[in-house]
Tab-separated table of C-alpha atoms in Angstrom:
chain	number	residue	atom	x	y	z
E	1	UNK	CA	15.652	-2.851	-13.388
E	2	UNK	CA	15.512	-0.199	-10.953
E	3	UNK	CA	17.812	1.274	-8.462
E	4	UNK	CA	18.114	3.712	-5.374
E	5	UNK	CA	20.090	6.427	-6.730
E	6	UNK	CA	20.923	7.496	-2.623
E	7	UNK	CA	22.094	3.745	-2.267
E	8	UNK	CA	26.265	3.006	-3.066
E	9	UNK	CA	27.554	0.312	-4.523
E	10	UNK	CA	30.832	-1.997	-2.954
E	11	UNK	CA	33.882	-0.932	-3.789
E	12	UNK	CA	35.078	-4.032	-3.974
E	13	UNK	CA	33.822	-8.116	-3.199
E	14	UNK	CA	35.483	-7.579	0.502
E	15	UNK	CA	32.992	-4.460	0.535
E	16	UNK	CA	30.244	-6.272	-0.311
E	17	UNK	CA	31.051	-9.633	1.988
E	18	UNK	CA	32.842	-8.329	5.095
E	19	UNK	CA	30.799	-5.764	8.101
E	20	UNK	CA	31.733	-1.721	7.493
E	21	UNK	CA	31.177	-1.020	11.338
E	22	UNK	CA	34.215	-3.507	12.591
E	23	UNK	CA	35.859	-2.750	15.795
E	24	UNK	CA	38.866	-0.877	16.041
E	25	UNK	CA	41.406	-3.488	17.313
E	26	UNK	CA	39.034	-6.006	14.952
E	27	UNK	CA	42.294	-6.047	12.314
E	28	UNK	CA	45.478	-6.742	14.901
E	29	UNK	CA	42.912	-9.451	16.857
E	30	UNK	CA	42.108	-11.444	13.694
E	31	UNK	CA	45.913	-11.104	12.609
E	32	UNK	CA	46.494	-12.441	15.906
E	33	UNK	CA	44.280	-15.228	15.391
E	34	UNK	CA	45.502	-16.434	11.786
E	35	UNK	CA	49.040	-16.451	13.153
E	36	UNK	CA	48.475	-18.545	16.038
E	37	UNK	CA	46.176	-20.750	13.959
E	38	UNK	CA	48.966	-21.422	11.343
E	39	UNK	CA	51.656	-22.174	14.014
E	40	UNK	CA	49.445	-24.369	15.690
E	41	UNK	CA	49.168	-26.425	12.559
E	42	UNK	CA	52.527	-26.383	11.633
E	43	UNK	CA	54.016	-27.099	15.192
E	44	UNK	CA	51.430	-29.940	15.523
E	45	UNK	CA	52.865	-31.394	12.564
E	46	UNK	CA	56.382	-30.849	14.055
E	47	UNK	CA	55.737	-32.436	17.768
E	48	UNK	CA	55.832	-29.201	19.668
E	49	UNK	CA	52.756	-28.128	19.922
E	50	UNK	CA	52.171	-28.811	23.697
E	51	UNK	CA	55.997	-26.953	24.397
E	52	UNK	CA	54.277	-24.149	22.747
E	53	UNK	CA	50.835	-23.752	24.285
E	54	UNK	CA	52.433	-24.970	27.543
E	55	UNK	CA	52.006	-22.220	30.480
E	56	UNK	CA	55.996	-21.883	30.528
E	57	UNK	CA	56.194	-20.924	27.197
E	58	UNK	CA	53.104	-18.584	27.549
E	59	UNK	CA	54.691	-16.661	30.371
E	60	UNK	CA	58.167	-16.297	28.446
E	61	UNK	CA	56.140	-14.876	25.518
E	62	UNK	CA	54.838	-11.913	27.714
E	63	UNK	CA	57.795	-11.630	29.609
E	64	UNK	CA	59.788	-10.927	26.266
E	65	UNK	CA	57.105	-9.233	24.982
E	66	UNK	CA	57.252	-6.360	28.304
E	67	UNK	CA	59.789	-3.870	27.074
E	68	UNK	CA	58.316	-3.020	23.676
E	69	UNK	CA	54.762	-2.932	25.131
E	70	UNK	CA	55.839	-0.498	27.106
E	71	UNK	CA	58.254	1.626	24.608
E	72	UNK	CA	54.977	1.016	22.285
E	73	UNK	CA	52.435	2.764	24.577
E	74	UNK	CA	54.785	5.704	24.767
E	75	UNK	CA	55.068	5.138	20.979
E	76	UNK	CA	50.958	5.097	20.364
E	77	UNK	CA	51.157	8.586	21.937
E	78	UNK	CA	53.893	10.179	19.205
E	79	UNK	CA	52.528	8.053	16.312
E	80	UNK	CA	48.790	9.077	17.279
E	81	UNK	CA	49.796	13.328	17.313
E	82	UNK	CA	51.941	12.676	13.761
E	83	UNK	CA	55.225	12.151	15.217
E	84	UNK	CA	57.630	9.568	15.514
E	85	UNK	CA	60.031	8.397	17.622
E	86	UNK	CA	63.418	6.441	16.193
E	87	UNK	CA	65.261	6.903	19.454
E	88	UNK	CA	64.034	4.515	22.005
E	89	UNK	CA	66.504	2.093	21.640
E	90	UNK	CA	69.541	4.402	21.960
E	91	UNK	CA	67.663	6.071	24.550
E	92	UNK	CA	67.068	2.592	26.929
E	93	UNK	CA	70.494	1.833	26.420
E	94	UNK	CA	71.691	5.193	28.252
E	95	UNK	CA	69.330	4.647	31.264
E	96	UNK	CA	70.446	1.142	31.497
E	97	UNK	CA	74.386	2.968	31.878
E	98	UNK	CA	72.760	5.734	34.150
E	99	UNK	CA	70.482	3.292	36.181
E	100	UNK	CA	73.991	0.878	37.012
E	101	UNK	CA	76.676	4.208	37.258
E	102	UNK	CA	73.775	5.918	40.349
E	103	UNK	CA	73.305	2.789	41.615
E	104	UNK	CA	77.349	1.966	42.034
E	105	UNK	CA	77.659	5.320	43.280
E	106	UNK	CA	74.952	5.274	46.156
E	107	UNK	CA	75.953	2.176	46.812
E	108	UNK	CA	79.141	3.441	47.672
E	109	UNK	CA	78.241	5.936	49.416
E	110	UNK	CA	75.301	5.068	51.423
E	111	UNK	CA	76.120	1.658	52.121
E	112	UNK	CA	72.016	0.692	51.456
E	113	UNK	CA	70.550	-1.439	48.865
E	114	UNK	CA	67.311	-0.165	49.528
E	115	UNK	CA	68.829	3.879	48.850
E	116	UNK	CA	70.873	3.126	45.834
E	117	UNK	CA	68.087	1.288	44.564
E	118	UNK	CA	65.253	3.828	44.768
E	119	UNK	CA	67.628	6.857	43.187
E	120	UNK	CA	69.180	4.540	40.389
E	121	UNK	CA	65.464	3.583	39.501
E	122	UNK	CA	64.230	7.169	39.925
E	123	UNK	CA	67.356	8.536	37.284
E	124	UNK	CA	67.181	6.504	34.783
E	125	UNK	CA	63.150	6.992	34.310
E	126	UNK	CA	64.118	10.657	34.787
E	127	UNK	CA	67.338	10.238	32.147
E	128	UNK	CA	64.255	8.895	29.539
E	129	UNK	CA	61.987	11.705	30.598
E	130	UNK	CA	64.953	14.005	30.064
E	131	UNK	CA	65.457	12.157	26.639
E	132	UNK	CA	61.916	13.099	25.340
E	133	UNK	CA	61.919	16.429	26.280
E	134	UNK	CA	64.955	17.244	24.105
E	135	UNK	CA	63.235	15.331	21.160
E	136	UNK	CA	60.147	17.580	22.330
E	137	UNK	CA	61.856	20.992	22.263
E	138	UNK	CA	63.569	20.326	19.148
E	139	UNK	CA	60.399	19.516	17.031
E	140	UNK	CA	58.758	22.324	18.467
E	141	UNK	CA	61.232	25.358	19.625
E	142	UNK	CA	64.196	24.457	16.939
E	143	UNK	CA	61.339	23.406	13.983
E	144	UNK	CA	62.623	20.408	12.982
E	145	UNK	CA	60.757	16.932	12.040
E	146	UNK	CA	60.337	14.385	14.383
E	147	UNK	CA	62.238	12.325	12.114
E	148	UNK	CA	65.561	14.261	12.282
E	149	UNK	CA	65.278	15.287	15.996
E	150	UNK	CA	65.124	11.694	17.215
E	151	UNK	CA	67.674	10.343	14.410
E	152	UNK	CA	69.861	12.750	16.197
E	153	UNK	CA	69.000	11.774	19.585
E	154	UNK	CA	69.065	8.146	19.013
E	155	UNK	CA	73.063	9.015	17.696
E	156	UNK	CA	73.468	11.324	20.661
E	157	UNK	CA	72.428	9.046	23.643
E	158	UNK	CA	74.133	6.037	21.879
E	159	UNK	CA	77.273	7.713	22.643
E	160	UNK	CA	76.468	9.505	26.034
E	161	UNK	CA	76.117	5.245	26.706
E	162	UNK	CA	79.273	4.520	25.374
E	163	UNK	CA	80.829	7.304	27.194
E	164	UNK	CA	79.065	7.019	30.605
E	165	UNK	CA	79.821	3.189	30.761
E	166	UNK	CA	83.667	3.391	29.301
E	167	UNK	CA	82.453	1.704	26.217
E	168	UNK	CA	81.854	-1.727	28.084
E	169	UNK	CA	79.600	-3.370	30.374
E	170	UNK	CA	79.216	-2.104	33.675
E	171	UNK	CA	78.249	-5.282	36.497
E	172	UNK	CA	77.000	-4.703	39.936
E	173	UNK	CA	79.589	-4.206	42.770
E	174	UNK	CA	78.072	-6.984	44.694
E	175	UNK	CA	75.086	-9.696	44.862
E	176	UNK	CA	72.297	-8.528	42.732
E	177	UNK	CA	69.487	-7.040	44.496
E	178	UNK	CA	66.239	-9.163	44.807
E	179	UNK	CA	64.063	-6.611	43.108
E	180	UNK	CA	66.272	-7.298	40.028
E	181	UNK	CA	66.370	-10.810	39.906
E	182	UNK	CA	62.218	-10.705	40.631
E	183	UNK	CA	62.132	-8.561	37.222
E	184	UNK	CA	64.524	-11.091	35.676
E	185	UNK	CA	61.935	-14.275	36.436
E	186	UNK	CA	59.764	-15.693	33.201
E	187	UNK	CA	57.440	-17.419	35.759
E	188	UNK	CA	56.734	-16.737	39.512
E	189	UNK	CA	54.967	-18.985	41.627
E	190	UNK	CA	52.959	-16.297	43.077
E	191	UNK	CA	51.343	-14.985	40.205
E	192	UNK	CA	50.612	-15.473	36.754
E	193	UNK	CA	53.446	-13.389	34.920
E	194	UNK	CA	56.472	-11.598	36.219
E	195	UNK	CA	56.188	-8.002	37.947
E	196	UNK	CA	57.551	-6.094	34.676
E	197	UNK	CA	54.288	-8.069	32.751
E	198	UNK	CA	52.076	-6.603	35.627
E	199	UNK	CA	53.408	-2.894	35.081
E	200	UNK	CA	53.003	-3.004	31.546
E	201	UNK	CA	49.339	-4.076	32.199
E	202	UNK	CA	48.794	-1.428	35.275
E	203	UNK	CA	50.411	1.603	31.859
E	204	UNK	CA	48.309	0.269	29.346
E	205	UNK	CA	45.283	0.579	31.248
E	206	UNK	CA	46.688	4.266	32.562
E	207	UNK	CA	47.567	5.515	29.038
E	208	UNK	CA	44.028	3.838	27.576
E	209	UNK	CA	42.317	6.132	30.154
E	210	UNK	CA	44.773	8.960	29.218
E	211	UNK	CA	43.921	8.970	25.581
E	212	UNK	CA	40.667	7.692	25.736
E	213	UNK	CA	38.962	10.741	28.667
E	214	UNK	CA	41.582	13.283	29.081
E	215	UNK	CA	41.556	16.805	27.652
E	216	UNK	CA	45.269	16.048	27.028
E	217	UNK	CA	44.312	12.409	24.912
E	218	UNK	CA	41.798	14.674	22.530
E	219	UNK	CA	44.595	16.986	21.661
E	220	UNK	CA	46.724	14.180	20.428
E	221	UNK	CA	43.844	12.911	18.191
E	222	UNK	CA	43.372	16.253	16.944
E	223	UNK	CA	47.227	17.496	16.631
E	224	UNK	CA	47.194	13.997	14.661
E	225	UNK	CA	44.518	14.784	12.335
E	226	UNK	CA	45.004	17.915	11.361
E	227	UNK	CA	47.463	20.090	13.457
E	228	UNK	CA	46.521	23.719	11.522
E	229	UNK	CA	42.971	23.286	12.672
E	230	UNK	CA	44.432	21.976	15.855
E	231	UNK	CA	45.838	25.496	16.221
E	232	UNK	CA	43.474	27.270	14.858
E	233	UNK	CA	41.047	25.669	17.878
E	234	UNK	CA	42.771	27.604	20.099
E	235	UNK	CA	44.865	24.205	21.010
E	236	UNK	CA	48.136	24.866	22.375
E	237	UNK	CA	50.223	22.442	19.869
E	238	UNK	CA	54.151	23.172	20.741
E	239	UNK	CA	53.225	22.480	24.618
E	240	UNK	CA	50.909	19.738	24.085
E	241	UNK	CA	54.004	18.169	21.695
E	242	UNK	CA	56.487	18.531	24.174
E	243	UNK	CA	54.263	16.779	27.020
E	244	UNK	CA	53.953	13.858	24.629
E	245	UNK	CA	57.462	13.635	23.958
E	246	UNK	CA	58.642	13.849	27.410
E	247	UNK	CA	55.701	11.665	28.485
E	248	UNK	CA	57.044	8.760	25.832
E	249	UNK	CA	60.548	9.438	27.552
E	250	UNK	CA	59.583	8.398	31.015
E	251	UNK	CA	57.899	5.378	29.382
E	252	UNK	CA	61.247	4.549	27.766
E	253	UNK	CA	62.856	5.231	30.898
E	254	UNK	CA	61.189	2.420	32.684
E	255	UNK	CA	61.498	0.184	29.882
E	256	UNK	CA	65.425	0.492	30.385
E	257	UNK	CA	64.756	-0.100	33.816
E	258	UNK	CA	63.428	-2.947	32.884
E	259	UNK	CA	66.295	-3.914	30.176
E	260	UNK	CA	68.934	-3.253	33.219
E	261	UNK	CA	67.040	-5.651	35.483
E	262	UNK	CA	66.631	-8.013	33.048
E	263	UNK	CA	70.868	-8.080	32.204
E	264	UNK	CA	71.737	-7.448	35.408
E	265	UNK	CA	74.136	-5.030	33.611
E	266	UNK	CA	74.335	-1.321	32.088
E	267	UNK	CA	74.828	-2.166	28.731
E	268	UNK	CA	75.911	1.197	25.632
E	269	UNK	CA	74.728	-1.618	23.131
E	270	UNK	CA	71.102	-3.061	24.484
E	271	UNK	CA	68.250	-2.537	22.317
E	272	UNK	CA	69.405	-2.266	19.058
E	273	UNK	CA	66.534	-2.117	16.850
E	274	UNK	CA	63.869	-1.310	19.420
E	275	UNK	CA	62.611	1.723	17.630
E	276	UNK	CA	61.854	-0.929	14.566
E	277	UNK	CA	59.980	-3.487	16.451
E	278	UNK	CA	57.579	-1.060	18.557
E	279	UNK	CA	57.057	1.201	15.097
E	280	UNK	CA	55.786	-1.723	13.676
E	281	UNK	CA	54.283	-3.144	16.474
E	282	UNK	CA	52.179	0.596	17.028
E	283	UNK	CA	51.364	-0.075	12.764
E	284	UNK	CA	50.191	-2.954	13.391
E	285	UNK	CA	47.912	-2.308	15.871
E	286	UNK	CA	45.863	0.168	13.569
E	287	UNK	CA	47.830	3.292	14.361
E	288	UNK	CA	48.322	5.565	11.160
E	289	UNK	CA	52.227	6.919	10.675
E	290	UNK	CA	49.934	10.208	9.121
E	291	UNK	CA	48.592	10.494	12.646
E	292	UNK	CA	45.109	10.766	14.314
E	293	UNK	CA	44.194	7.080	14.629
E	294	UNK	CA	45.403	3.981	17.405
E	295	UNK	CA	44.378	3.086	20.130
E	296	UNK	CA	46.172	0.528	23.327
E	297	UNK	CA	44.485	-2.473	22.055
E	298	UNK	CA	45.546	-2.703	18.903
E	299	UNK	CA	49.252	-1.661	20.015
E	300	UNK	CA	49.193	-4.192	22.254
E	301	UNK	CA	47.908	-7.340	19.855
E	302	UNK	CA	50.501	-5.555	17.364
E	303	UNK	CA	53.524	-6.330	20.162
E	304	UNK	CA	51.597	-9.764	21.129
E	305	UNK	CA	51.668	-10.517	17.090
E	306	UNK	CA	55.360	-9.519	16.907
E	307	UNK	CA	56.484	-11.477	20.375
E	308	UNK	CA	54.077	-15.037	19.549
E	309	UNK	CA	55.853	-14.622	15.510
E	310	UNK	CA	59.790	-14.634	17.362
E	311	UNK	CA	58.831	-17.589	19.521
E	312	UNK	CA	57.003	-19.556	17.324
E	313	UNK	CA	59.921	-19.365	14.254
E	314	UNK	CA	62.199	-20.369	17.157
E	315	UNK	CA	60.061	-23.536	17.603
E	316	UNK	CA	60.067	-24.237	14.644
E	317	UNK	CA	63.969	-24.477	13.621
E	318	UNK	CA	63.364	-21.686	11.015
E	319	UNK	CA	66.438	-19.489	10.337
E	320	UNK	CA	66.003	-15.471	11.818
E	321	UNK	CA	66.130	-13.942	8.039
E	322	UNK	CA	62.418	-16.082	8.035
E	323	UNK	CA	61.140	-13.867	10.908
E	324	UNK	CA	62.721	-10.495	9.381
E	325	UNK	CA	60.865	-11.679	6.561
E	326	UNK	CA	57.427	-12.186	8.440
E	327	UNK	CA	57.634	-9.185	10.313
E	328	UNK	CA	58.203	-7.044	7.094
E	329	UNK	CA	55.304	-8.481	5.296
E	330	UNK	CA	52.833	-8.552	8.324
E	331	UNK	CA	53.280	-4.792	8.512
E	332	UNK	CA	52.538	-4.523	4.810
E	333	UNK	CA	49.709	-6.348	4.853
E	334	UNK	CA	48.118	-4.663	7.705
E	335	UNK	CA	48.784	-1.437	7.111
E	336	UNK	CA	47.181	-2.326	3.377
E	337	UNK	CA	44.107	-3.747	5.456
E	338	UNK	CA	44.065	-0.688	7.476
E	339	UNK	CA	43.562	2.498	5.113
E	340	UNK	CA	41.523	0.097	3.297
E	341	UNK	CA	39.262	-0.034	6.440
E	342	UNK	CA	39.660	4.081	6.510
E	343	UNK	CA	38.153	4.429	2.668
E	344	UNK	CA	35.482	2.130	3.963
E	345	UNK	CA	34.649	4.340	6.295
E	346	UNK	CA	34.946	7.368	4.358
């Protein structure tokens, strides 16, 4: 018996039965897939399955699912350079506080909607903006890891919320503007999904073309992969880090935007947890936690995956420790799948 001594041999059966030149997002989609596939059979069994696929139900999905995609984009960005972000929650609870305490106060004092709208919208994007550029000065001017700069923050800006708001709830003066209540609606007769859903689709396709053609998306990869020969390139890694930061900030700002349109209130305890969900929503997705790989698609089947898993547990009458459960093990599983697809490739 002969053989080609250039030729290698599978790793393993999967190596020999599944492609080596799979798509990206390939992973997330199939995971996708499976998961609807086994909730379709076990919600046909239960009676629900129409409720589920209905267009109602659809729309809610997305509409739940709008806040982490957009924390996750901002997310992809960190992840992707070999950072990570564990203040987002924290963060959209203090521009929830900021977004009601500008608005009250223009309100006030300007006696227009339209005014105290615009500047309590602009602040709190500008208050997560502001929130990213601390995390980004203290990985890169103080030295610190991401991990403990953001642990920090996430601490800090939880209380900043608890202080701004007087460590309760703080309700509009009056009737709730329209824009809100538009942002508040799971189904609109005049489109397909809710405005929030459409601005989440109109960053995804703006961060996509960010990383994807941008002089600013290749330094992210390469920061990511390897951040000495980053340097050594003649890359400018402390300013490039600090523009990611601050650029994942503004997309947590309007994510809290969001969150205060969506309760109607400034809330210091909104969005516990966040920073758990959209971490492994962005793992999910194909994104390494070592850095230099993800990509929007993936992250955004990772937060589909995460937001059609809540629902469909709900339908089903299973208790929430279930879904803690699920969640845990998808991200195991995929992240197993995915540096197995990177020693494929190798």
């Amino acid at each position: 018996m002969s053989s080609d001594p250039h030729s290698k041999a599978p790793r393993s059966r999967l190596d020999a039965v599944l492609p080596t030149n799979l798509p990206a997002a390939a992973g997330p989609l199939l995971g996708l897939l499976v998961l609807l596939l086994l909730f379709v059979v076990i919600l046909s069994a239960k009676g629900n399955l129409l409720r589920f696929l209905g267009p109602e139900n659809l729309q809610g999905i997305l509409h739940q699912s709008t806040i982490p995609a957009v924390v996750a984009l901002g997310a992809l960005v960190v992840i992707v350079s070999g950072g990570i972000d564990l203040s987002v929650g924290s963060v959209a609870a203090l521009v929830t506080v900021v977004t009601m305490q500008v608005f009250r106060q223009l309100d006030t004092a300007t006696g227009s909607v339209l005014v105290a709208s615009i500047g309590a919208v602009a602040a709190g994007v500008l208050t997560g903006g502001l929130a990213g550029l601390v995390n980004g000065l203290g990985v890169t001017m103080l030295r610190v890891t991401p991990f403990v700069v953001t642990l920090g923050t996430l601490s800090i800006a939880r209380g900043l919320a608890y202080y701004f708001s007087g460590r309760t709830k703080v309700n509009f003066p009056h009737a709730v503007p329209a824009w809100v209540e538009a942002l508040q609606i799971a189904e609109v007769k005049s489109g397909v999904v809710d405005p929030g859903v459409w601005s989440a689709a109109a960053l995804a396709v703006f961060v996509s073309l960010l990383m994807g053609l941008t002089v600013f998306g290749r330094y992210c990869y390469a920061i990511g992969s390897n951040e000495a020969t980053a340097r050594l390139c003649g890359i400018p890694v402390a300013r490039t880090k600090i523009l990611i930061y601050t650029f994942a900030g503004l997309l947590t700002g309007w994510a809290g935007v969001l969150v205060f349109a969506q309760t109607t209130s400034g809330d210091p305890s909104a969005q516990v947890g966040l920073e758990l969900n959209v971490i492994a929503a962005v793992v999910i997705g194909g994104a390494s936690l070592s850095g230099g790989q993800g990509n929007v698609v993936g992250t955004l089947l990772g937060v589909l995956i995460l937001g059609v898993l809540e629902n469909a547990v709900r339908f089903c009458g299973v208790p929430i420790e279930v879904q803690y459960i699920l969640i845990g093990a998808i991200v195991v599983i995929n992240t197993a799948i995915s540096q197995w697809q990177r020693r494929r490739s190798e």
